[in-house]
Structures are given as structure tokens and as C-alpha cells.
PDB file of C-alpha atoms in Angstrom:
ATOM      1  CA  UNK J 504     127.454 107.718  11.848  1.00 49.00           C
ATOM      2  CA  UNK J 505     126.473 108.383  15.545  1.00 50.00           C
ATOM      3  CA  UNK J 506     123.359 108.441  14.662  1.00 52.00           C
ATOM      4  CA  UNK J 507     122.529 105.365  12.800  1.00 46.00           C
ATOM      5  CA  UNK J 508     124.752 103.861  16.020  1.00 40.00           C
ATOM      6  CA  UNK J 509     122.564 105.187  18.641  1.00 46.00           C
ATOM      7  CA  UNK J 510     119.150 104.027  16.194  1.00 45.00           C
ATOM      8  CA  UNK J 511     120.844 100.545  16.217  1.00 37.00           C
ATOM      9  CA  UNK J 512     121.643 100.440  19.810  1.00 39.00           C
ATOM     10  CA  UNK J 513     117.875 101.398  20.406  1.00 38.00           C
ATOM     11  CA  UNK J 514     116.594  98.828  17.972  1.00 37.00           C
ATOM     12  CA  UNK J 515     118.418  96.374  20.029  1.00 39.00           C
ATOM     13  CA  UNK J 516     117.106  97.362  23.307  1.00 43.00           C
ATOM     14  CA  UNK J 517     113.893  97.000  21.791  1.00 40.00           C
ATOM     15  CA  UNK J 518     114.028  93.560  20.146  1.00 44.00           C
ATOM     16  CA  UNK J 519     115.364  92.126  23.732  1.00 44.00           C
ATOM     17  CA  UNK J 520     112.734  93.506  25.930  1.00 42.00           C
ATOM     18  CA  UNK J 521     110.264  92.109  23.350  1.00 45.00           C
ATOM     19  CA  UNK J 522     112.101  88.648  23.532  1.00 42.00           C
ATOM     20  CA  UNK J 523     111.872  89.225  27.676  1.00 58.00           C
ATOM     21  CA  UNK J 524     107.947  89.964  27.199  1.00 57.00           C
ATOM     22  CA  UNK J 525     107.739  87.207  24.627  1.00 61.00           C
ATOM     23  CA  UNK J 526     109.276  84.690  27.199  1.00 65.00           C
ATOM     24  CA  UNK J 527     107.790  85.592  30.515  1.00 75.00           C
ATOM     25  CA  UNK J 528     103.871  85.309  28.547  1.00 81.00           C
ATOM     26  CA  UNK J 529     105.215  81.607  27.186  1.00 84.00           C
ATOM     27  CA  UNK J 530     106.578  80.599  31.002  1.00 85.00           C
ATOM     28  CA  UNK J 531     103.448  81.812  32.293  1.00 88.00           C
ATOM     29  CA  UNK J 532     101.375  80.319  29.766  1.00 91.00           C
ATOM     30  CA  UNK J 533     103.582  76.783  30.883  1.00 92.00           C
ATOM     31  CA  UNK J 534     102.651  77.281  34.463  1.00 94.00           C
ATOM     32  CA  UNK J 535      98.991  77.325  33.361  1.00 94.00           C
ATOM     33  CA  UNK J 536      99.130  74.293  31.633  1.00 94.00           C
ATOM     34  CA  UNK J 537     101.494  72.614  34.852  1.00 96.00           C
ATOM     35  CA  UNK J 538      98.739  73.553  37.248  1.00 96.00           C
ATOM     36  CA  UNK J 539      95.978  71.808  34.571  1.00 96.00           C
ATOM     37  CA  UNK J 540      98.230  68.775  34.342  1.00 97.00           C
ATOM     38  CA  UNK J 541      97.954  68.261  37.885  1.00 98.00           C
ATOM     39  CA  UNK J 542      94.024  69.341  38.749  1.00 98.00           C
ATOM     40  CA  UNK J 543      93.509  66.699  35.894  1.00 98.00           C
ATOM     41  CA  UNK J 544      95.717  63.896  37.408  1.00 98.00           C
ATOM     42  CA  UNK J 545      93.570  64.424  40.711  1.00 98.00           C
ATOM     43  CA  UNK J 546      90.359  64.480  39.525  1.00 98.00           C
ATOM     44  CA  UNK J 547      91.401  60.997  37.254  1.00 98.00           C
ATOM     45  CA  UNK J 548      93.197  59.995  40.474  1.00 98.00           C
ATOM     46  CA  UNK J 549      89.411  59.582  42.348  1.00 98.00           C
ATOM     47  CA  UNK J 550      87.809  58.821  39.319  1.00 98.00           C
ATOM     48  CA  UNK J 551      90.105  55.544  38.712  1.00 98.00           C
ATOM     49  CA  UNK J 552      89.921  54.619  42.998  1.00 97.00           C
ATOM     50  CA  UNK J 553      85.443  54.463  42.363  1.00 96.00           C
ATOM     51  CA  UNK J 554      86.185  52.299  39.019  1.00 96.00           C
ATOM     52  CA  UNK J 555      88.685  50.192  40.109  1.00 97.00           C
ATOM     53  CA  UNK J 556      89.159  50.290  43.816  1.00 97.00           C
ATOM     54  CA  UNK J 557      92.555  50.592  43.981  1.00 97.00           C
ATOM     55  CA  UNK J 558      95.214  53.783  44.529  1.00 98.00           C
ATOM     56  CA  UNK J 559      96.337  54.434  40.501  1.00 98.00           C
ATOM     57  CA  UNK J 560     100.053  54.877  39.421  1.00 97.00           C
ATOM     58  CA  UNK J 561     100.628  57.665  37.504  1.00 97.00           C
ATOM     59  CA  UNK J 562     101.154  55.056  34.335  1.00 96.00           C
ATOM     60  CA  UNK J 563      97.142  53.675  35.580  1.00 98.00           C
ATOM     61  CA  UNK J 564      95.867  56.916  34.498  1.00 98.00           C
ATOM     62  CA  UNK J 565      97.651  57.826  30.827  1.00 97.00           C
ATOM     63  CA  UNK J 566      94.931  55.563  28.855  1.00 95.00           C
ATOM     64  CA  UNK J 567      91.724  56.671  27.320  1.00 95.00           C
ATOM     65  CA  UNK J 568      89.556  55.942  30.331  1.00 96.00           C
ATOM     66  CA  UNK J 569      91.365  58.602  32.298  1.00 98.00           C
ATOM     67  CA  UNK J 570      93.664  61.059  31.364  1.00 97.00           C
ATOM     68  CA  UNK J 571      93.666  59.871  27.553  1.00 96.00           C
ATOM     69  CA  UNK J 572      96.826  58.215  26.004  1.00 95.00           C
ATOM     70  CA  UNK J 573      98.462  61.222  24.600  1.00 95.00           C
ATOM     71  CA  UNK J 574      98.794  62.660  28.199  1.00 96.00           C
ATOM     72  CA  UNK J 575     102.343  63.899  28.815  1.00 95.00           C
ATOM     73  CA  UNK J 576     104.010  64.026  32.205  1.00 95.00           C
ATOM     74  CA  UNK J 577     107.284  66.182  30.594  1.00 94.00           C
ATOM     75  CA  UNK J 578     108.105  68.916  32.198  1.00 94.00           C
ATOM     76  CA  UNK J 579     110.476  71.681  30.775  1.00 92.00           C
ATOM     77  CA  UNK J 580     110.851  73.520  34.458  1.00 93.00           C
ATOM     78  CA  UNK J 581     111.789  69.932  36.398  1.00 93.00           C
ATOM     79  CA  UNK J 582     111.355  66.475  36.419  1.00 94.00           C
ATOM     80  CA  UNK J 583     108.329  64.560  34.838  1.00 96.00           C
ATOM     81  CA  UNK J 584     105.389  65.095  37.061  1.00 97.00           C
ATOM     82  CA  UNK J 585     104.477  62.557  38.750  1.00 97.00           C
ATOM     83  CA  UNK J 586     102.969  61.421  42.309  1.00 98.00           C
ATOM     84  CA  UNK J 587     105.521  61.973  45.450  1.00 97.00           C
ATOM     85  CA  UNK J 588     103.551  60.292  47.961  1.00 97.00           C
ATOM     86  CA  UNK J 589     100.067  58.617  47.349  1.00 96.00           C
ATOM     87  CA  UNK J 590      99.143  57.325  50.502  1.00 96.00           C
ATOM     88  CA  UNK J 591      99.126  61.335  51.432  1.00 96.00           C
ATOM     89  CA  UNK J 592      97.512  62.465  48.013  1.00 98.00           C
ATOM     90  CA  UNK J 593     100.672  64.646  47.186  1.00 98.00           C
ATOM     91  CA  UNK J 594     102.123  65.427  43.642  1.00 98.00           C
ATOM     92  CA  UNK J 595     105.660  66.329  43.296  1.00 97.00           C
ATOM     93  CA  UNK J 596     106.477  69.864  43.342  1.00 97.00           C
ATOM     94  CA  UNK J 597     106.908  70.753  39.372  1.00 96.00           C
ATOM     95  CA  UNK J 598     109.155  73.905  39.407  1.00 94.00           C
ATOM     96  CA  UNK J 599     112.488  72.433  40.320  1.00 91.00           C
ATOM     97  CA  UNK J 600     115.410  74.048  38.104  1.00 88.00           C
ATOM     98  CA  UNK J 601     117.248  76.100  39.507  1.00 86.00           C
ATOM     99  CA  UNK J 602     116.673  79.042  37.359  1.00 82.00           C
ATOM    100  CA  UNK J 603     112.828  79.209  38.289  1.00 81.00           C
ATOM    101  CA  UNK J 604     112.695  78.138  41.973  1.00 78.00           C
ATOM    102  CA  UNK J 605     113.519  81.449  43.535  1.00 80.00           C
ATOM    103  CA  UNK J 606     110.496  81.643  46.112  1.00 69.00           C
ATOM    104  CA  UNK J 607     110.138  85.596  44.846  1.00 74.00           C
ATOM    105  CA  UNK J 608     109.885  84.916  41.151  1.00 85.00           C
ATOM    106  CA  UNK J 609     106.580  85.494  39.708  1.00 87.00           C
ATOM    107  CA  UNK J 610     106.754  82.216  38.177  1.00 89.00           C
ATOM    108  CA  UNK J 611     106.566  80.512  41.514  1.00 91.00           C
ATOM    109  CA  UNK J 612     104.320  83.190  43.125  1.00 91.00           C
ATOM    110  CA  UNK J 613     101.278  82.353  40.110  1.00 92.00           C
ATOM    111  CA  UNK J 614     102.711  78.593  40.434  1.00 94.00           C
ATOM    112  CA  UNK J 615     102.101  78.543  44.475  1.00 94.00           C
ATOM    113  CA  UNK J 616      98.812  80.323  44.522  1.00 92.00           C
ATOM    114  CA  UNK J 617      95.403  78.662  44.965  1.00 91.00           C
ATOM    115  CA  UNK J 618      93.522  80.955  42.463  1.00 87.00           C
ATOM    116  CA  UNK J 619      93.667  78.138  39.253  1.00 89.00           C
ATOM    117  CA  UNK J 620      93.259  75.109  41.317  1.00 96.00           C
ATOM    118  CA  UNK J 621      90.245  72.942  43.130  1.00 96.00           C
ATOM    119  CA  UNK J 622      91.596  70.037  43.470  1.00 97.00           C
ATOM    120  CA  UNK J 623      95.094  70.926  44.591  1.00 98.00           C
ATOM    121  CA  UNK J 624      96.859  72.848  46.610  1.00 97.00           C
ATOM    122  CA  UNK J 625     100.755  73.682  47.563  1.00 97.00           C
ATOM    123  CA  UNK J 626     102.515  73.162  50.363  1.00 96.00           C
ATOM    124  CA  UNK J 627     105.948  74.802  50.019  1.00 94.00           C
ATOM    125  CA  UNK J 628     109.258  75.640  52.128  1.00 94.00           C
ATOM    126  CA  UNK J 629     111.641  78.103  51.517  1.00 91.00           C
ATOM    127  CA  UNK J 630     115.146  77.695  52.225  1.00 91.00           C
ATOM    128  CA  UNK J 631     117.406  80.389  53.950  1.00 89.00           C
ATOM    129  CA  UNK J 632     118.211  81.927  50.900  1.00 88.00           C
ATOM    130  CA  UNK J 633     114.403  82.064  49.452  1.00 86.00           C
ATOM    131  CA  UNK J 634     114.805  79.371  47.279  1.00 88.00           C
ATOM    132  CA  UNK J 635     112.077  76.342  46.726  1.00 91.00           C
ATOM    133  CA  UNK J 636     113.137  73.282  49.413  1.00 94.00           C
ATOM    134  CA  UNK J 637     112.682  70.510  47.115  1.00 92.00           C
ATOM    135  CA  UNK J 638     112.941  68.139  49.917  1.00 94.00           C
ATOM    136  CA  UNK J 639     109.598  69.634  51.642  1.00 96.00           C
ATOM    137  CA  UNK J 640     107.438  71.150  49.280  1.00 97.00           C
ATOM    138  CA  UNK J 641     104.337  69.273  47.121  1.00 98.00           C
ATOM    139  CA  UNK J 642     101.631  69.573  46.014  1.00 98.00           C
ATOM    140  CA  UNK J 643      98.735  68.162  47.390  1.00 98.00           C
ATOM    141  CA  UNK J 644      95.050  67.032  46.573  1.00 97.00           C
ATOM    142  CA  UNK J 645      92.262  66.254  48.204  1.00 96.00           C
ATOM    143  CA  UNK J 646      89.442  63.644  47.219  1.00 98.00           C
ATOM    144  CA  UNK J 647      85.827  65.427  46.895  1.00 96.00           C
ATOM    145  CA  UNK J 648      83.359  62.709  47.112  1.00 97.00           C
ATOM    146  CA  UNK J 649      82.838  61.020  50.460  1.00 97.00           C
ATOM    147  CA  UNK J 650      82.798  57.657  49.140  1.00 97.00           C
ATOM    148  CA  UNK J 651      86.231  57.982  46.976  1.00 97.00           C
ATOM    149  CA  UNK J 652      87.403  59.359  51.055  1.00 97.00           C
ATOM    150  CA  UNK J 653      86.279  55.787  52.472  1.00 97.00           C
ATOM    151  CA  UNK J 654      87.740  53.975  49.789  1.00 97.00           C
ATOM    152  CA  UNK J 655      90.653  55.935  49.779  1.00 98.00           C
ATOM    153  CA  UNK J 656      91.037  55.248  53.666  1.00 96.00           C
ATOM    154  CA  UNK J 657      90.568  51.579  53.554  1.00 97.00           C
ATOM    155  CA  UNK J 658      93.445  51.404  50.554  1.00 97.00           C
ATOM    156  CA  UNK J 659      96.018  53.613  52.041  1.00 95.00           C
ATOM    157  CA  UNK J 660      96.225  51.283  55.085  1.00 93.00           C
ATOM    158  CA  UNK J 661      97.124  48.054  53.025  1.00 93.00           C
ATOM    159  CA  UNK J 662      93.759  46.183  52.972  1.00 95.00           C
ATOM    160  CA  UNK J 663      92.383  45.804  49.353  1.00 94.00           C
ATOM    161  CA  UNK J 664      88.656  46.048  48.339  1.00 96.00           C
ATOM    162  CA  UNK J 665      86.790  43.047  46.816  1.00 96.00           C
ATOM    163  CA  UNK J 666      84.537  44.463  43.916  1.00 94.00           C
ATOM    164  CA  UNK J 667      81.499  41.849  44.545  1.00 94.00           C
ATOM    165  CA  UNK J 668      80.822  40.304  47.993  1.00 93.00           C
ATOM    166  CA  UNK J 669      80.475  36.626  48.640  1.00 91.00           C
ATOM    167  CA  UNK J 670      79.663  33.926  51.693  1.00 86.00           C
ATOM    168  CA  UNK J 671      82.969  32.710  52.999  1.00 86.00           C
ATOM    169  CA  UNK J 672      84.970  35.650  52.612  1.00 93.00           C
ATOM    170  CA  UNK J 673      88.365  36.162  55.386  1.00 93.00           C
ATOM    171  CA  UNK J 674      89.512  39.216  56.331  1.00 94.00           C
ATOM    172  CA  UNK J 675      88.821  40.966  53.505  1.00 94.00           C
ATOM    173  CA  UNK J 676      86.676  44.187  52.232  1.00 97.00           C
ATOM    174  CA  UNK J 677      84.079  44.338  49.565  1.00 96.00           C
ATOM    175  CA  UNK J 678      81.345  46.031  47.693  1.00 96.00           C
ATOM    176  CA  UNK J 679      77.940  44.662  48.889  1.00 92.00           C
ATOM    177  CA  UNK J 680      75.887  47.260  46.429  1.00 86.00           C
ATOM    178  CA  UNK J 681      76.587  50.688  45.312  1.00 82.00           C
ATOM    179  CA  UNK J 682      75.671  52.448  48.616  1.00 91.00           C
ATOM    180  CA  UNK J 683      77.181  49.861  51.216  1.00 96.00           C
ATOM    181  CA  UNK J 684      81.021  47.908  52.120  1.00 97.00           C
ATOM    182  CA  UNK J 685      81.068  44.895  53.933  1.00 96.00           C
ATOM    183  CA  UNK J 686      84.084  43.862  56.219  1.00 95.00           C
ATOM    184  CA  UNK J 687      84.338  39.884  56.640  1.00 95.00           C
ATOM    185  CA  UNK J 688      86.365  38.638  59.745  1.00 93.00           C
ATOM    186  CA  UNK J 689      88.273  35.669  59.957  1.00 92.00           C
ATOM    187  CA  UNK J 690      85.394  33.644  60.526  1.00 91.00           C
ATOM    188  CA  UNK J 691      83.280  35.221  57.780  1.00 91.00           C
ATOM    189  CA  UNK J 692      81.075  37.196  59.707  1.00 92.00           C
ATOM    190  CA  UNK J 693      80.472  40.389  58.505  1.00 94.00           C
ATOM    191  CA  UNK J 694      80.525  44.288  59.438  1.00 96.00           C
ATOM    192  CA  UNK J 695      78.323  46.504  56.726  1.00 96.00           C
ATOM    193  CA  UNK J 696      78.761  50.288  56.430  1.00 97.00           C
ATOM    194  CA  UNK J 697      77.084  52.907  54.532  1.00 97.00           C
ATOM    195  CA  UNK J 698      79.814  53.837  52.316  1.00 96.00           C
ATOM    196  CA  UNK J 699      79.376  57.034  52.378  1.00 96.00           C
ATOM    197  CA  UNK J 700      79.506  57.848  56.154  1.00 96.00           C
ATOM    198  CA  UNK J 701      81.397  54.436  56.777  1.00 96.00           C
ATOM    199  CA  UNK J 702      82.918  55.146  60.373  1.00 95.00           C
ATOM    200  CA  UNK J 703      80.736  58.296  61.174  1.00 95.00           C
ATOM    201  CA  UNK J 704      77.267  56.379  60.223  1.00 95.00           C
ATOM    202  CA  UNK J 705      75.561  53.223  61.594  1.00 96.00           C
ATOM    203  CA  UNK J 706      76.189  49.671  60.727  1.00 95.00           C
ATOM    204  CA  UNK J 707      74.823  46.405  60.624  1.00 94.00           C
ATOM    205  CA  UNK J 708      76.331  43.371  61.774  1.00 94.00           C
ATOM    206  CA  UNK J 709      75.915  39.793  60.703  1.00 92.00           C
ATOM    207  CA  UNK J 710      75.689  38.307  64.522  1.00 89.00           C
ATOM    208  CA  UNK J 711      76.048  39.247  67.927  1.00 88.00           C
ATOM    209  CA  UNK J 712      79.524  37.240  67.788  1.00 88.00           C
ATOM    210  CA  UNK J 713      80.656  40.113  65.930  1.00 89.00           C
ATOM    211  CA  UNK J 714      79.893  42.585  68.672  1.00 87.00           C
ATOM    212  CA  UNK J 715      82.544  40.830  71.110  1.00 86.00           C
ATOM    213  CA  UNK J 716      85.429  39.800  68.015  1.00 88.00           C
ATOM    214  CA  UNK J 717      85.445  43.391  66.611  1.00 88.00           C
ATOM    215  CA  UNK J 718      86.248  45.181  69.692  1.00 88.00           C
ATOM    216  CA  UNK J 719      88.648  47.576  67.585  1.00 90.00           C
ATOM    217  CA  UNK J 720      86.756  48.283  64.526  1.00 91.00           C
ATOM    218  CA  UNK J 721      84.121  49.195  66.665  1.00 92.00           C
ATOM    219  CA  UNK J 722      86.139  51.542  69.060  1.00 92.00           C
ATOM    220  CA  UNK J 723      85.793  53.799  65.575  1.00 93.00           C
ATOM    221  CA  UNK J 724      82.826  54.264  65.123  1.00 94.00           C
ATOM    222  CA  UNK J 725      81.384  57.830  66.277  1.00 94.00           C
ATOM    223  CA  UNK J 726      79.789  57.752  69.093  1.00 94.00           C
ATOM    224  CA  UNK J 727      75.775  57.748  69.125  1.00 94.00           C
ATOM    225  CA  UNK J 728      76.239  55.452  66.080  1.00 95.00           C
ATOM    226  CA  UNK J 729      73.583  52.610  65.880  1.00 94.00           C
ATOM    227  CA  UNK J 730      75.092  49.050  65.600  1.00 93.00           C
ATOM    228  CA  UNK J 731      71.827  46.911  63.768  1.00 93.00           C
ATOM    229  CA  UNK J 732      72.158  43.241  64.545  1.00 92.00           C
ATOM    230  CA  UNK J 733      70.529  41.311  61.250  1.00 82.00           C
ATOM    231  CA  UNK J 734      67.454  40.269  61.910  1.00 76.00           C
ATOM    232  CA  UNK J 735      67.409  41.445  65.405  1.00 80.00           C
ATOM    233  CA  UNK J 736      68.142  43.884  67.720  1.00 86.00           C
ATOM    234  CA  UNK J 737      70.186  47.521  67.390  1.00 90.00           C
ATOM    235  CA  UNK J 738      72.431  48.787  69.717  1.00 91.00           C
ATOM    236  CA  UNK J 739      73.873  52.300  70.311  1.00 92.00           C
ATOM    237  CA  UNK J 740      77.292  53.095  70.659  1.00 91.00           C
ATOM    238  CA  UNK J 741      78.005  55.098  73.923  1.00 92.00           C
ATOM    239  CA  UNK J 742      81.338  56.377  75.141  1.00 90.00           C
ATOM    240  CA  UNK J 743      83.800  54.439  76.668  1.00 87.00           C
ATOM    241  CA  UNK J 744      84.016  53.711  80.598  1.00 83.00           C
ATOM    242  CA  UNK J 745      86.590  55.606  82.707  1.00 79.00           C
ATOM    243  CA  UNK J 746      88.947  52.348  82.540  1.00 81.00           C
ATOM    244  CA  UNK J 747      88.492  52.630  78.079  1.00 81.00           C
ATOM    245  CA  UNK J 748      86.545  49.672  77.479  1.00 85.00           C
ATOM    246  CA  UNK J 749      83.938  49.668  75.060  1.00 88.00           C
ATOM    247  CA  UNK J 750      80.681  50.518  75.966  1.00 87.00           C
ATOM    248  CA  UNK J 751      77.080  49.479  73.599  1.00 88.00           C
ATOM    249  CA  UNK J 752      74.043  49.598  74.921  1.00 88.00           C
ATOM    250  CA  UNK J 753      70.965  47.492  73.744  1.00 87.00           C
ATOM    251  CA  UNK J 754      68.080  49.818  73.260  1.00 87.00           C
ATOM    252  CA  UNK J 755      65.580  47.529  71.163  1.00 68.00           C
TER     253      UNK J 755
END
């Protein structure tokens, strides 16, 4: 009899340390798939700002152009995933329940590292008593191609981003060709950068009018930059005078 007792109890240690191993493979497994969910919603993120030229919703991306229409957003460890922030390029942190978001559990630890992700990366904040802070931690993504980056900073600061330019445009950006965005002031003259290098390359301007209305767009341009005048002369941009006015010197 105390035998077969001490076989059952055994059998039953066992079983739940295979049920333990069983369960920590599955959550890891889930982590896996959280940390593909959200490389994937950043890559479709700057794939969707190039087609479309505007910052996506989370809803933008679940069709078949992006993230396909059988993407889900559930999340067993938290609350849907979803964006926290755009305008920064964050993601919500995913790991919120309160059985997972001890900042020492291996969950969190595989979660938090940067070994399964390119396009992301966390940001996290423990709390006194090494849990997750909720309240400050994300994860965030960057943007890899430097024209998704100018796009991405013209968006972010309200101003929206005309697919086709045209003559009599006001204060507004657009596409002038694939390698080149045109500004048009309020009296639909025109700055054109390289989209690619936008503030850190050279321009062209449509007149010499635009030289003395544009004062502050052209206080950011790197300095050294050329400033091309259509049809006639180019400029360089030199640093400021020791009061801060804007200094650009003719040198053609």
C-alpha cells in the first residue's frame, strides 16, 4: 500500500513538472510570435507612410496591402497591441498582466531583449518592487529608409503631403517626382529638396523672393548646403552672424 502511494505521489510530481515544461515552451513560443507581431507592424508602418504619405492607424495596416486581413492584434499576456504614441514611433508595451510583468521573469527578460528584433526596440522601467511600469515602458521603432525619415518628419509635425505637385499650390507639401518634395509658400513659390537628404542636402528655390520669405525653413538647412536659384544663381549657406541672423552667400 505504501508503495503504490509513494509510485502515485511520484507520478504526480512528474505529470506537473511536465505541464510546467509544457507551459513555459508555449509562453515562450507566444513571446516569439508578440515580438513578430510588432517587427511586422513597423516594417508595414513605413511601408504604408512611402504608399500613402500619411502616419497609418493600426486599423490602416490589417488589409491585404500590409499586414494582410487575418492579422490579429489579441493578446493573451495584455491588451490588444496596438500603437501608444505614433508621432514617437512607439508600440505599447505587450506584457501587461500581472502574472508575467515581474521585471526578473524570463518571460520579460527574452521579451525585453534586442536579440529577435530590427525594427524595434524596448524601452522599459521598473518599479520599486521590480515589476514592469506600465506607465513608462514601450516599445519603440525606428524607420530605416531615409526618405520614409523625411516623410515621417514632415507628418509628425501636422503638415500633410500632396501626392502630385501643381502651380498654385499654398502652404502645402508635395511630391514633385520620386527623388524630390516641393514646399509651396503662401504665395506659391516653391522650396525643392532632395528627399532623401531633405534638410541635410541642397535645394532649389523657385525665386530669389523665396530667399528673404523663408527665413525659418532656411535657418535648417545644414550649413555648407547650396541654395540653387532656378534658372540662376546658387548660393551657399554659411553660419549665422554673432547677432543669429541668417547668413547666404552668393558664390555664382
Amino acid at each position: 500500500m505504501m508503495k503504490n502511494l509513494i509510485i502515485l505521489f511520484l507520478l504526480i510530481i512528474h505529470s506537473n513538472a511536465n505541464e510546467s515544461l509544457i507551459a513555459q515552451k508555449q509562453n515562450t513560443l507566444y513571446v516569439h510570435n508578440l515580438i513578430e507581431i510588432e517587427e511586422k507592424i513597423a516594417q508595414n508602418f513605413e511601408k504604408y507612410l512611402l504608399d500613402k504619405l500619411q502616419i497609418p492607424t493600426i486599423n490602416n495596416l490589417i488589409n491585404e496591402n500590409y499586414l494582410g486581413i487575418n492579422f490579429s492584434v489579441q493578446n493573451k499576456m495584455g491588451s490588444n497591441i496596438d500603437f501608444r504614441d505614433t508621432n514617437n514611433l512607439q508600440i505599447k508595451y505587450a506584457i501587461a498582466k500581472n502574472e508575467f510583468i515581474n521585471s526578473e521573469d524570463y518571460l520579460i527578460l527574452l521579451y525585453n531583449r534586442d536579440l529577435y528584433r530590427d525594427y524595434t526596440t524596448v524601452n522599459f522601467v521598473t518599479t520599486s518592487d521590480k515589476k514592469i511600469d506600465l506607465t513608462k515602458s514601450f516599445v519603440e521603432f525606428k524607420l530605416k529608409s531615409p526618405e520614409a525619415m523625411t516623410i515621417f518628419s514632415i507628418l509628425k509635425n501636422g503638415e500633410t503631403i500632396l501626392e502630385n505637385c501643381s502651380a498654385g499650390l499654398i502652404n502645402k507639401y508635395c511630391i514633385n517626382d520620386k527623388k524630390s518634395i516641393r514646399w509651396y509658400n503662401s504665395s506659391s513659390n516653391w522650396i525643392e529638396y532632395n528627399i532623401k537628404e531633405f534638410n541635410n542636402g541642397n535645394i532649389t528655390v523657385s525665386s530669389e523672393n523665396v530667399i528673404a520669405s523663408e527665413i525659418e525653413k532656411l535657418r535648417l538647412l545644414k550649413i555648407g548646403s547650396y541654395i540653387f536659384i532656378k534658372d540662376k544663381t546658387k548660393n551657399i549657406k554659411m553660419a549665422n552672424d554673432t547677432s543669429g541672423n541668417l547668413q547666404i552667400l552668393k558664390v555664382d
